Amino acid sequence: MYSASSAFLDALVEAGVSYIFANLGSDHPALVEAIAEARAAGRPIPEVITCPNEMVGLSAAHGFWQASGVAQAVVVHVECGTQALAGAVHNAAKGRAPVLIFAGASPFTQHGELRGSRNEFIQWIQDVHDQRGLVRGYMRYDAELRTGRNVKEIVHRALQFANSDPKGPVYLMGAREVMEEEVRPLPDDRAAWRPIEPAALPPRGVAVIGAALLGAKRPLVVTSFVGRNPAAVAPLVALCRRLGIGVLDSVPNAMNFPHDDPLYQGNQWNQPRQNPVLAEADVILVVDSDVPWIPTVSKPAEGARILHIDIDPLKQQMPLWHIAAEGVFRADAETALQQIHGWLDGQAIDAASVRERTAHYAGLHAARAEALAALEQRPAGAVTAEYLVGRLRALAGTDALFLNEGISHYHTVFDHLAPTRPGSIVTSGGGSLGWNGGAAIGIKLARPDATVIALTGDGSYMFTVPSSVHWMARRYQAPFLQVIFNNRGWKSPKLSTLAVHPDGFAARANQLDTSFEPAPDYVGIAAAAGGAWGRQIRDAAEVDDALAEALRVVRQERRCAVLDVWLEHH
């Protein structure tokens, strides 16, 4: 029988979906049967990845897209599985990761009227008023499959939303009776469901931005995620070198600009200080940034001209958001940057001004590099995060792809990895912790020849559900190195509290309920769940040998490695 579930699988194949990250339940008999029938018949379907935890599955789909640019599918169980997607839904939405989530639904008949009618007690308990509403605020599109006759149409429409800017997750649900419905196969019409073409700047906007950059004394680009599209990095680099424009990363989610370029001015996260480069800029071009600065601690100078290019410049999911931009443009960064280059081709560029700007920023860049190098000196005794990341940069090799969920060490990772290759480092783009484990699996599936290295705090390591992560990594041959920055607790809540109450009771307290002592055996968890190799490191003298062995295990033995690196107590 060719069912609605068969049509669902065919639509995924047509859309280029390679994997279904699945956590199956009592609402999926039709899908399980359709998968088995397709395998028996030799009909192509996406590979099914069994995910013991739903959040890990969605994080894996998120990571696969980050490494490949191709949206994948996640299948979960009714409203319970939908809720168990947890913070990964937030991360996919904020990280603009296209992924199709399909959840079953309790049957809508109870007397055997249709195939799939209710036959288990749980189907009354799991029938809720608004299952789609659980995640609607995070989705680019949501719909219920109500007949098998248009399943392919709905799947393609959902993915058209997911893959159109601003990209993001989409959610479909379908009851058992609908997914069991017998239908006739429909032709492949994927060509009719292409995503919206990238938006361009209006001609006036190109001229306004180009003229402002040409006439500036201290032009500055601020970005967070232009590098999510690796093809956008080259035109940004070319523009900045062409005009002598400095580049500041604010809460970077990718390698947006080569860190070894003299125009690169570093990255700012939650550091409670005014950024001097931001303060001296007279023209600021914000390109693809959700948080270009935090005005309570760091902001542009009064009178600075601000121009803003973004695929979502209104930040429609953020109730409170504003920068004082005189020009706001909804446009794709790669397209917009190429347009600005085209406009500059017809303009006279003052070479002396470009040299002066470049020299100014190069001097600041060199001073910053010298300060960072000093922090990477090997300490006597306990490991520092700066030394650890510096050695990892030196030993990892050119094929490494890094995931950064270092939390209070986010900036340290970017500073001392100093990435230069587009696509070589990613973050979740969101604020829900636990993304790195599942995402590392997805990235390894998408890039099997890459050395995948996940950098995580000890708190975010536990949020990853490591028992599920390392079981999946072993079963699906997706080995990666996971480095834990272990400060034995949640450092970020402590820093947040002290930033607001520097002289309060918390500042004088002996403990703030953020400790993870006695420390769990993080290596033991990964070894028990997935046969991972691991080692705990407490002295800087151990770092090089441990990193070398971990990388050998991942590359040659093709199994996961976990390094539990003890840093100064939080």
Coordinates of C-alpha atoms in Angstrom, one line a residue:
M1 CA 0.0 0.0 0.0
Y2 CA 1.3 3.5 -0.9
S3 CA 0.2 5.6 2.1
A4 CA 0.4 9.2 3.2
S5 CA 3.5 8.2 5.1
S6 CA 5.0 6.9 1.9
A7 CA 4.3 10.2 0.2
F8 CA 5.8 12.0 3.3
L9 CA 9.1 10.0 2.8
D10 CA 9.1 10.7 -1.0
A11 CA 8.7 14.4 -0.4
L12 CA 11.7 14.4 2.0
V13 CA 13.8 12.6 -0.6
E14 CA 12.8 15.1 -3.3
A15 CA 13.8 17.9 -0.9
G16 CA 17.3 16.6 -0.5
V17 CA 16.8 15.3 3.1
S18 CA 19.5 12.7 3.9
Y19 CA 18.5 11.9 7.5
I20 CA 15.5 11.6 9.7
F21 CA 16.5 12.1 13.3
A22 CA 13.7 10.0 14.9
N23 CA 12.3 9.4 18.3
L24 CA 9.3 7.1 17.4
G25 CA 6.2 6.4 19.4
S26 CA 2.7 4.9 19.3
D27 CA 1.6 7.6 16.8
H28 CA 3.9 6.4 14.1
P29 CA 2.8 2.9 13.0
A30 CA 2.1 4.1 9.5
L31 CA 5.5 5.8 9.2
V32 CA 7.3 2.7 10.6
E33 CA 5.5 0.5 8.1
A34 CA 6.2 2.8 5.2
I35 CA 9.9 2.9 6.1
A36 CA 10.0 -0.9 6.2
E37 CA 8.0 -1.2 2.9
A38 CA 10.4 1.2 1.1
R39 CA 13.4 -0.7 2.3
A40 CA 11.9 -4.0 1.2
A41 CA 11.0 -2.5 -2.2
G42 CA 14.4 -0.9 -2.6
R43 CA 12.8 2.6 -2.9
P44 CA 15.1 5.4 -1.6
I45 CA 14.3 7.1 1.7
P46 CA 16.3 9.2 4.1
E47 CA 18.5 7.2 6.6
V48 CA 16.8 7.0 10.0
I49 CA 18.9 8.0 13.0
T50 CA 17.5 6.6 16.2
C51 CA 17.6 9.4 18.8
P52 CA 17.0 8.3 22.4
N53 CA 16.5 12.0 23.3
E54 CA 14.6 14.5 21.2
M55 CA 16.7 17.5 22.0
V56 CA 19.8 15.7 20.8
G57 CA 18.0 14.8 17.6
L58 CA 17.0 18.3 16.8
S59 CA 20.5 19.6 17.7
A60 CA 22.0 17.0 15.3
A61 CA 19.7 18.2 12.5
H62 CA 20.8 21.8 13.4
G63 CA 24.5 20.8 13.2
F64 CA 24.0 19.0 9.9
W65 CA 22.6 22.1 8.3
Q66 CA 25.4 24.2 9.7
A67 CA 28.0 22.0 8.0
S68 CA 26.1 21.3 4.8
G69 CA 23.5 24.0 4.1
V70 CA 20.8 21.4 3.6
A71 CA 17.8 21.1 5.9
Q72 CA 17.1 17.7 7.6
A73 CA 14.0 16.2 9.3
V74 CA 13.2 15.4 12.9
V75 CA 10.4 13.0 13.9
V76 CA 9.0 13.1 17.5
H77 CA 6.1 11.6 19.4
V78 CA 2.9 13.7 19.8
E79 CA 3.0 16.6 22.3
C80 CA 5.3 14.8 24.7
G81 CA 8.0 14.5 22.1
T82 CA 7.3 18.0 21.0
Q83 CA 7.9 19.3 24.5
A84 CA 11.0 17.1 24.8
L85 CA 12.6 19.0 21.9
A86 CA 13.1 21.5 24.7
G87 CA 15.7 24.3 24.2
A88 CA 16.8 22.9 20.8
V89 CA 13.7 24.6 19.4
H90 CA 14.9 27.9 20.7
N91 CA 18.3 27.3 19.3
A92 CA 17.1 26.4 15.8
A93 CA 14.8 29.5 15.8
K94 CA 17.4 32.0 17.0
G95 CA 20.2 30.3 15.0
R96 CA 17.9 30.5 11.9
A97 CA 18.4 26.8 11.2
P98 CA 16.0 25.3 8.7
V99 CA 14.7 21.9 9.8
L100 CA 11.4 20.1 9.3
I101 CA 9.9 18.7 12.6
F102 CA 7.1 16.2 12.2
A103 CA 5.1 15.0 15.2
G104 CA 2.4 12.5 15.3
A105 CA -0.9 13.2 16.9
S106 CA -3.4 11.1 18.9
P107 CA -6.0 9.4 16.6
F108 CA -9.2 11.3 16.1
T109 CA -11.4 8.2 16.0
Q110 CA -12.0 5.7 18.9
H111 CA -14.3 2.9 17.5
G112 CA -12.2 1.5 14.7
E113 CA -13.8 3.6 12.1
L114 CA -10.5 4.1 10.2
R115 CA -7.1 2.3 10.1
G116 CA -5.1 3.8 13.0
S117 CA -8.1 4.3 15.3
R118 CA -7.3 4.5 19.0
N119 CA -6.2 1.2 20.6
E120 CA -4.0 2.2 23.5
F121 CA -4.9 4.1 26.7
I122 CA -2.1 6.7 26.2
Q123 CA -3.9 8.1 23.1
W124 CA -6.6 9.7 25.3
I125 CA -4.0 11.2 27.7
Q126 CA -1.8 12.6 24.9
D127 CA -4.7 14.4 23.1
V128 CA -4.2 18.1 23.9
H129 CA -6.1 21.2 22.7
D130 CA -3.3 22.9 20.8
Q131 CA -0.3 20.7 20.1
R132 CA 1.1 23.1 17.4
G133 CA 0.8 26.0 19.8
L134 CA 3.5 24.5 22.0
V135 CA 6.1 25.6 19.5
R136 CA 4.3 28.0 17.2
G137 CA 6.2 31.1 18.5
Y138 CA 9.4 29.6 17.3
M139 CA 8.4 28.3 13.9
R140 CA 8.5 29.8 10.5
Y141 CA 5.5 27.7 9.6
D142 CA 3.3 25.2 11.2
A143 CA 0.4 23.0 9.9
E144 CA -1.6 19.9 10.5
L145 CA -1.7 17.2 7.8
R146 CA -5.5 16.5 7.4
T147 CA -5.5 14.3 4.3
G148 CA -2.9 12.1 2.6
R149 CA -3.8 13.6 -0.7
N150 CA -1.7 16.7 -0.2
V151 CA 1.0 15.5 2.1
K152 CA 3.8 16.2 -0.4
E153 CA 2.4 19.7 -1.1
I154 CA 2.4 20.6 2.6
V155 CA 5.9 19.1 3.1
H156 CA 7.3 21.1 0.2
R157 CA 5.6 24.3 1.3
A158 CA 6.9 23.9 4.9
L159 CA 10.5 23.5 3.6
Q160 CA 10.0 26.5 1.3
F161 CA 9.4 28.5 4.4
A162 CA 12.3 26.9 6.3
N163 CA 14.8 27.6 3.5
S164 CA 13.6 31.2 2.8
D165 CA 15.2 34.1 4.7
P166 CA 14.9 34.5 7.6
K167 CA 15.4 30.8 7.7
G168 CA 14.2 28.6 10.6
P169 CA 12.4 25.5 11.8
V170 CA 9.0 24.4 10.6
Y171 CA 6.5 22.1 12.4
L172 CA 4.0 19.6 10.9
M173 CA 1.7 17.1 12.8
G174 CA -0.5 14.4 11.5
A175 CA -2.8 11.9 13.2
R176 CA -2.5 8.1 12.7
E177 CA -5.6 7.9 10.5
V178 CA -4.2 10.5 8.1
M179 CA -0.8 9.0 7.9
E180 CA -2.4 5.5 7.2
E181 CA -4.5 6.8 4.3
E182 CA -4.0 5.1 1.0
V183 CA -3.1 7.6 -1.8
R184 CA -1.8 7.5 -5.3
P185 CA 1.8 8.5 -5.9
L186 CA 2.3 12.0 -7.3
P187 CA 5.1 13.2 -9.6
D188 CA 8.2 15.0 -8.3
D189 CA 7.4 18.7 -8.4
R190 CA 10.3 20.0 -6.2
A191 CA 11.2 22.6 -8.8
A192 CA 7.9 24.4 -8.0
W193 CA 8.9 24.9 -4.4
R194 CA 12.2 26.8 -4.5
P195 CA 13.0 29.1 -1.6
I196 CA 12.6 32.9 -2.1
E197 CA 15.6 34.4 -3.9
P198 CA 17.9 36.4 -1.7
A199 CA 16.8 40.0 -1.2
A200 CA 19.0 42.9 -2.5
L201 CA 19.6 46.5 -1.5
P202 CA 17.5 49.2 -3.2
P203 CA 19.7 51.4 -5.5
R204 CA 19.4 54.3 -3.1
G205 CA 20.5 52.1 -0.2
V206 CA 23.6 51.0 -2.1
A207 CA 24.6 54.6 -2.7
V208 CA 23.9 55.8 0.9
I209 CA 26.0 53.0 2.4
G210 CA 28.8 53.3 -0.2
A211 CA 29.0 57.1 0.2
A212 CA 29.0 56.9 4.0
L213 CA 31.9 54.4 4.0
L214 CA 33.9 56.4 1.5
G215 CA 33.6 59.5 3.5
A216 CA 34.3 58.1 7.0
K217 CA 37.4 58.6 9.0
R218 CA 36.9 55.5 11.2
P219 CA 34.5 53.2 9.4
L220 CA 33.7 50.0 11.2
V221 CA 31.7 46.9 10.3
V222 CA 30.0 45.1 13.2
T223 CA 28.7 41.6 12.6
S224 CA 27.7 38.4 14.4
F225 CA 26.7 35.9 11.8
V226 CA 27.6 37.0 8.2
G227 CA 29.8 33.9 8.1
R228 CA 26.8 31.5 8.5
N229 CA 26.9 31.8 4.7
P230 CA 30.6 31.1 4.0
A231 CA 30.3 32.7 0.6
A232 CA 29.6 36.0 2.2
V233 CA 33.0 36.2 3.9
A234 CA 35.0 36.9 0.8
P235 CA 33.1 40.0 -0.4
L236 CA 33.1 41.3 3.2
V237 CA 36.9 40.9 3.4
A238 CA 37.4 42.5 0.0
L239 CA 35.2 45.5 0.9
C240 CA 37.1 46.1 4.1
R241 CA 40.5 45.8 2.5
R242 CA 39.4 48.0 -0.4
L243 CA 38.4 50.9 2.0
G244 CA 40.4 50.2 5.1
I245 CA 37.4 49.3 7.3
G246 CA 37.8 47.7 10.7
V247 CA 35.7 44.7 11.7
L248 CA 34.3 44.0 15.2
D249 CA 32.6 40.7 16.0
S250 CA 29.8 41.1 18.5
V251 CA 28.6 37.8 20.0
P252 CA 30.0 36.0 16.9
N253 CA 28.2 32.8 15.7
A254 CA 30.7 31.9 13.0
M255 CA 34.0 32.8 11.4
N256 CA 32.9 36.1 9.9
F257 CA 36.3 37.7 9.2
P258 CA 39.8 36.1 9.3
H259 CA 41.2 36.7 12.7
D260 CA 44.7 37.1 11.3
D261 CA 43.7 40.0 9.1
P262 CA 45.1 43.4 10.3
L263 CA 41.6 44.9 10.0
Y264 CA 40.1 42.4 12.5
Q265 CA 39.5 44.1 15.9
G266 CA 38.3 41.2 18.1
N267 CA 35.1 40.0 19.5
Q268 CA 32.9 41.3 22.3
W269 CA 30.5 39.3 24.4
N270 CA 29.4 40.2 27.9
Q271 CA 32.6 41.9 28.9
P272 CA 31.6 44.9 31.2
R273 CA 33.6 47.5 29.3
Q274 CA 33.2 50.0 26.6
N275 CA 34.7 48.7 23.4
P276 CA 37.2 51.4 22.3
V277 CA 37.0 50.6 18.6
L278 CA 33.2 50.9 18.7
A279 CA 33.4 54.2 20.6
E280 CA 35.8 55.8 18.0
A281 CA 33.9 54.8 14.9
D282 CA 32.2 57.6 13.0
V283 CA 30.4 55.3 10.5
I284 CA 29.2 51.9 11.6
L285 CA 27.8 49.3 9.2
V286 CA 25.9 46.6 11.1
V287 CA 25.6 43.5 9.0
D288 CA 23.8 40.4 10.2
S289 CA 23.8 40.9 14.0
D290 CA 21.1 40.3 16.6
V291 CA 23.1 42.1 19.4
P292 CA 25.6 44.5 17.8
W293 CA 26.3 46.0 21.2
I294 CA 25.0 46.1 24.8
P295 CA 24.2 49.8 25.4
T296 CA 24.5 49.7 29.2
V297 CA 28.2 48.9 28.9
S298 CA 29.3 49.5 25.3
K299 CA 27.8 51.7 22.6
P300 CA 28.8 53.9 19.7
A301 CA 29.7 57.5 20.2
E302 CA 27.0 60.2 20.0
G303 CA 26.7 61.4 16.4
A304 CA 28.1 58.2 14.9
R305 CA 26.3 57.3 11.7
I306 CA 24.8 53.8 11.8
L307 CA 23.5 51.8 8.8
H308 CA 22.0 48.3 9.2
I309 CA 21.8 45.4 6.7
D310 CA 20.1 42.2 7.9
I311 CA 17.8 39.4 6.6
D312 CA 15.5 40.3 9.6
P313 CA 16.3 43.9 10.5
L314 CA 13.1 44.4 12.6
K315 CA 14.0 41.4 14.8
Q316 CA 10.4 40.4 14.6
Q317 CA 10.6 37.8 17.4
M318 CA 12.2 40.2 19.9
P319 CA 9.7 42.4 21.7
L320 CA 12.4 44.9 22.7
W321 CA 15.1 45.8 20.2
H322 CA 16.4 49.0 18.7
I323 CA 19.6 50.6 17.3
A324 CA 19.6 54.2 16.1
A325 CA 20.2 53.4 12.5
E326 CA 19.6 56.1 9.9
G327 CA 19.2 53.5 7.2
V328 CA 17.7 50.0 7.7
F329 CA 17.7 47.5 4.9
R330 CA 16.3 44.0 4.6
A331 CA 18.9 42.2 2.4
D332 CA 21.0 39.2 2.0
A333 CA 24.6 40.0 3.1
E334 CA 26.4 38.4 0.3
T335 CA 24.1 40.1 -2.3
A336 CA 24.3 43.5 -0.6
L337 CA 28.1 43.4 -0.3
Q338 CA 28.5 42.5 -3.9
Q339 CA 26.2 45.5 -4.8
I340 CA 28.3 47.9 -2.7
H341 CA 31.4 46.6 -4.6
G342 CA 29.7 47.3 -7.9
W343 CA 28.8 50.9 -6.8
L344 CA 32.4 51.5 -5.7
D345 CA 33.7 50.5 -9.1
G346 CA 32.4 53.8 -10.4
Q347 CA 33.8 56.0 -7.6
A348 CA 37.1 57.7 -6.9
I349 CA 38.7 56.1 -3.8
D350 CA 41.3 58.2 -1.9
A351 CA 44.2 55.8 -1.6
A352 CA 45.9 57.9 1.1
S353 CA 42.8 57.7 3.3
V354 CA 42.6 53.9 2.9
R355 CA 46.2 53.6 3.8
E356 CA 45.7 55.7 7.0
R357 CA 42.7 53.7 8.1
T358 CA 44.4 50.4 7.4
A359 CA 47.5 51.4 9.3
H360 CA 45.4 52.6 12.3
Y361 CA 43.5 49.4 12.6
A362 CA 46.6 47.3 11.9
G363 CA 48.3 48.9 14.9
L364 CA 45.4 48.1 17.2
H365 CA 45.3 44.5 15.7
A366 CA 49.0 44.0 16.5
A367 CA 48.7 45.2 20.0
R368 CA 45.7 42.9 20.6
A369 CA 47.6 39.9 19.1
E370 CA 50.6 40.6 21.4
A371 CA 48.3 40.6 24.5
L372 CA 46.6 37.4 23.4
A373 CA 49.9 35.7 22.9
A374 CA 51.0 36.6 26.4
L375 CA 47.9 34.9 27.8
E376 CA 48.8 31.7 26.0
Q377 CA 52.1 31.2 27.9
R378 CA 52.2 27.8 29.6
P379 CA 51.3 28.3 33.3
A380 CA 53.0 26.4 36.1
G381 CA 50.4 24.1 37.5
A382 CA 46.7 24.5 36.8
V383 CA 45.5 24.8 33.2
T384 CA 44.2 28.2 31.9
A385 CA 41.6 28.3 29.2
E386 CA 43.8 30.6 27.1
Y387 CA 46.7 28.1 27.2
L388 CA 44.4 25.1 26.4
V389 CA 42.8 26.8 23.4
G390 CA 46.1 28.0 22.1
R391 CA 47.5 24.5 22.2
L392 CA 44.4 23.1 20.6
R393 CA 44.8 25.6 17.7
A394 CA 48.4 24.5 17.3
L395 CA 47.6 20.8 17.3
A396 CA 44.2 20.4 15.7
G397 CA 45.2 20.7 12.0
T398 CA 43.6 22.4 9.1
D399 CA 40.7 19.9 8.8
A400 CA 39.2 20.8 12.2
L401 CA 35.7 22.1 12.6
F402 CA 35.0 23.6 16.0
L403 CA 31.7 23.9 17.9
N404 CA 31.8 26.6 20.6
E405 CA 29.5 26.2 23.6
G406 CA 32.1 27.5 26.1
I407 CA 29.6 29.9 27.8
S408 CA 31.8 32.0 30.1
H409 CA 34.7 31.1 27.8
Y410 CA 32.9 31.9 24.5
H411 CA 35.2 34.9 23.9
T412 CA 38.3 32.9 25.0
V413 CA 37.6 30.2 22.4
F414 CA 37.2 32.8 19.5
D415 CA 40.2 34.8 20.7
H416 CA 42.6 32.0 20.9
L417 CA 41.4 29.6 18.2
A418 CA 41.7 32.8 16.0
P419 CA 39.8 31.1 13.1
T420 CA 40.6 32.1 9.5
R421 CA 38.6 29.7 7.3
P422 CA 34.9 30.3 6.6
G423 CA 32.8 27.6 8.1
S424 CA 35.5 26.5 10.5
I425 CA 33.7 27.4 13.8
V426 CA 30.0 27.5 14.7
T427 CA 27.8 28.2 17.8
S428 CA 24.2 27.4 18.3
G429 CA 23.1 31.0 17.6
G430 CA 20.7 30.7 20.6
G431 CA 20.8 30.7 24.3
S432 CA 19.6 27.2 25.4
L433 CA 22.5 25.1 26.5
G434 CA 23.3 21.6 25.4
W435 CA 23.5 22.0 21.7
N436 CA 27.1 21.0 21.2
G437 CA 26.8 17.2 21.6
G438 CA 24.0 16.5 19.2
A439 CA 25.3 19.2 16.8
A440 CA 28.7 17.5 16.7
I441 CA 27.0 14.3 15.5
G442 CA 25.1 16.1 12.8
I443 CA 28.2 18.0 11.6
K444 CA 30.2 14.7 11.5
L445 CA 27.5 13.1 9.4
A446 CA 27.5 16.0 7.0
R447 CA 31.4 16.3 6.9
P448 CA 32.7 12.8 7.6
D449 CA 36.3 13.7 6.6
A450 CA 36.5 16.7 9.1
T451 CA 37.9 16.4 12.6
V452 CA 35.0 17.7 14.7
I453 CA 35.8 19.3 18.0
A454 CA 33.2 20.4 20.5
L455 CA 34.2 22.9 23.2
T456 CA 31.8 23.0 26.1
G457 CA 31.5 24.1 29.7
D458 CA 30.9 21.5 32.3
G459 CA 27.3 22.7 32.8
S460 CA 26.6 22.7 29.1
Y461 CA 28.1 19.2 28.8
M462 CA 25.5 17.9 31.2
F463 CA 22.8 19.7 29.3
T464 CA 23.8 17.8 26.1
V465 CA 22.4 14.5 27.5
P466 CA 25.8 12.9 27.1
S467 CA 24.4 9.3 27.5
S468 CA 22.3 9.8 24.4
V469 CA 25.0 11.7 22.5
H470 CA 27.8 9.2 22.9
W471 CA 25.5 6.2 22.3
M472 CA 24.5 7.8 19.0
A473 CA 28.0 8.8 18.0
R474 CA 29.2 5.2 18.4
R475 CA 26.2 3.6 16.6
Y476 CA 26.3 5.9 13.6
Q477 CA 30.1 6.2 13.4
A478 CA 30.2 9.9 14.1
P479 CA 33.3 10.3 16.3
F480 CA 34.3 13.7 17.7
L481 CA 36.5 15.2 20.4
Q482 CA 34.7 16.9 23.2
V483 CA 36.8 19.2 25.4
I484 CA 35.2 20.2 28.8
F485 CA 36.1 23.5 30.4
N486 CA 35.5 22.2 33.9
N487 CA 35.3 24.9 36.6
R488 CA 33.1 22.8 38.7
G489 CA 29.9 24.8 38.5
W490 CA 27.9 27.5 36.7
K491 CA 30.2 30.4 36.4
S492 CA 27.9 32.5 34.2
P493 CA 25.1 33.0 36.8
K494 CA 27.8 34.1 39.3
L495 CA 29.1 36.7 36.9
S496 CA 25.6 37.9 36.1
T497 CA 24.8 38.4 39.8
L498 CA 28.1 40.2 40.5
A499 CA 27.5 42.5 37.5
V500 CA 24.2 43.7 39.0
H501 CA 25.2 43.4 42.7
P502 CA 29.0 43.9 42.9
D503 CA 28.9 44.8 46.6
G504 CA 25.8 42.8 47.7
F505 CA 25.3 39.8 49.9
A506 CA 26.1 37.4 47.0
A507 CA 29.5 39.0 46.6
R508 CA 30.3 38.1 50.2
A509 CA 28.7 34.7 50.3
N510 CA 30.7 31.5 50.6
Q511 CA 28.6 29.7 48.0
L512 CA 25.8 30.7 45.5
D513 CA 24.2 27.3 44.8
T514 CA 26.0 27.0 41.5
S515 CA 28.6 24.3 42.4
F516 CA 28.8 20.9 40.8
E517 CA 30.8 19.3 43.6
P518 CA 31.4 16.5 44.0
A519 CA 32.3 16.7 40.3
P520 CA 30.7 14.0 38.1
D521 CA 32.8 11.5 36.2
Y522 CA 32.3 13.1 32.8
V523 CA 34.7 10.8 31.0
G524 CA 33.0 7.8 32.6
I525 CA 29.6 8.8 31.4
A526 CA 30.8 9.0 27.8
A527 CA 32.8 5.7 28.1
A528 CA 29.8 3.8 29.5
A529 CA 27.3 5.2 27.0
G530 CA 29.5 5.1 23.9
G531 CA 32.8 3.4 24.5
A532 CA 34.6 6.8 24.4
W533 CA 38.2 7.3 25.3
G534 CA 38.8 10.0 27.9
R535 CA 41.2 11.6 30.3
Q536 CA 41.0 14.1 33.1
I537 CA 43.6 16.9 33.0
R538 CA 44.6 19.0 36.0
D539 CA 48.1 20.2 35.1
A540 CA 49.2 22.3 32.1
A541 CA 52.1 19.9 31.5
E542 CA 49.6 17.2 30.6
V543 CA 47.8 19.2 27.9
D544 CA 49.9 18.5 24.8
D545 CA 50.0 14.7 25.3
A546 CA 46.3 14.5 26.1
L547 CA 45.3 16.5 23.0
A548 CA 47.6 14.5 20.7
E549 CA 46.2 11.2 22.0
A550 CA 42.6 12.4 21.8
L551 CA 43.0 13.5 18.2
R552 CA 44.6 10.2 17.4
V553 CA 41.7 8.3 18.9
V554 CA 39.1 10.3 16.9
R555 CA 41.0 10.1 13.6
Q556 CA 42.5 6.7 13.7
E557 CA 40.3 4.6 16.0
R558 CA 37.2 6.5 14.9
R559 CA 35.7 6.7 18.3
C560 CA 34.8 9.7 20.5
A561 CA 37.3 11.3 22.9
V562 CA 36.5 13.4 26.0
L563 CA 39.0 15.6 27.8
D564 CA 37.8 16.8 31.2
V565 CA 40.1 19.8 31.8
W566 CA 40.0 21.3 35.2
L567 CA 40.3 25.0 35.3
E568 CA 40.4 27.4 38.2
H569 CA 37.3 26.9 40.4
H570 CA 34.4 29.1 39.3

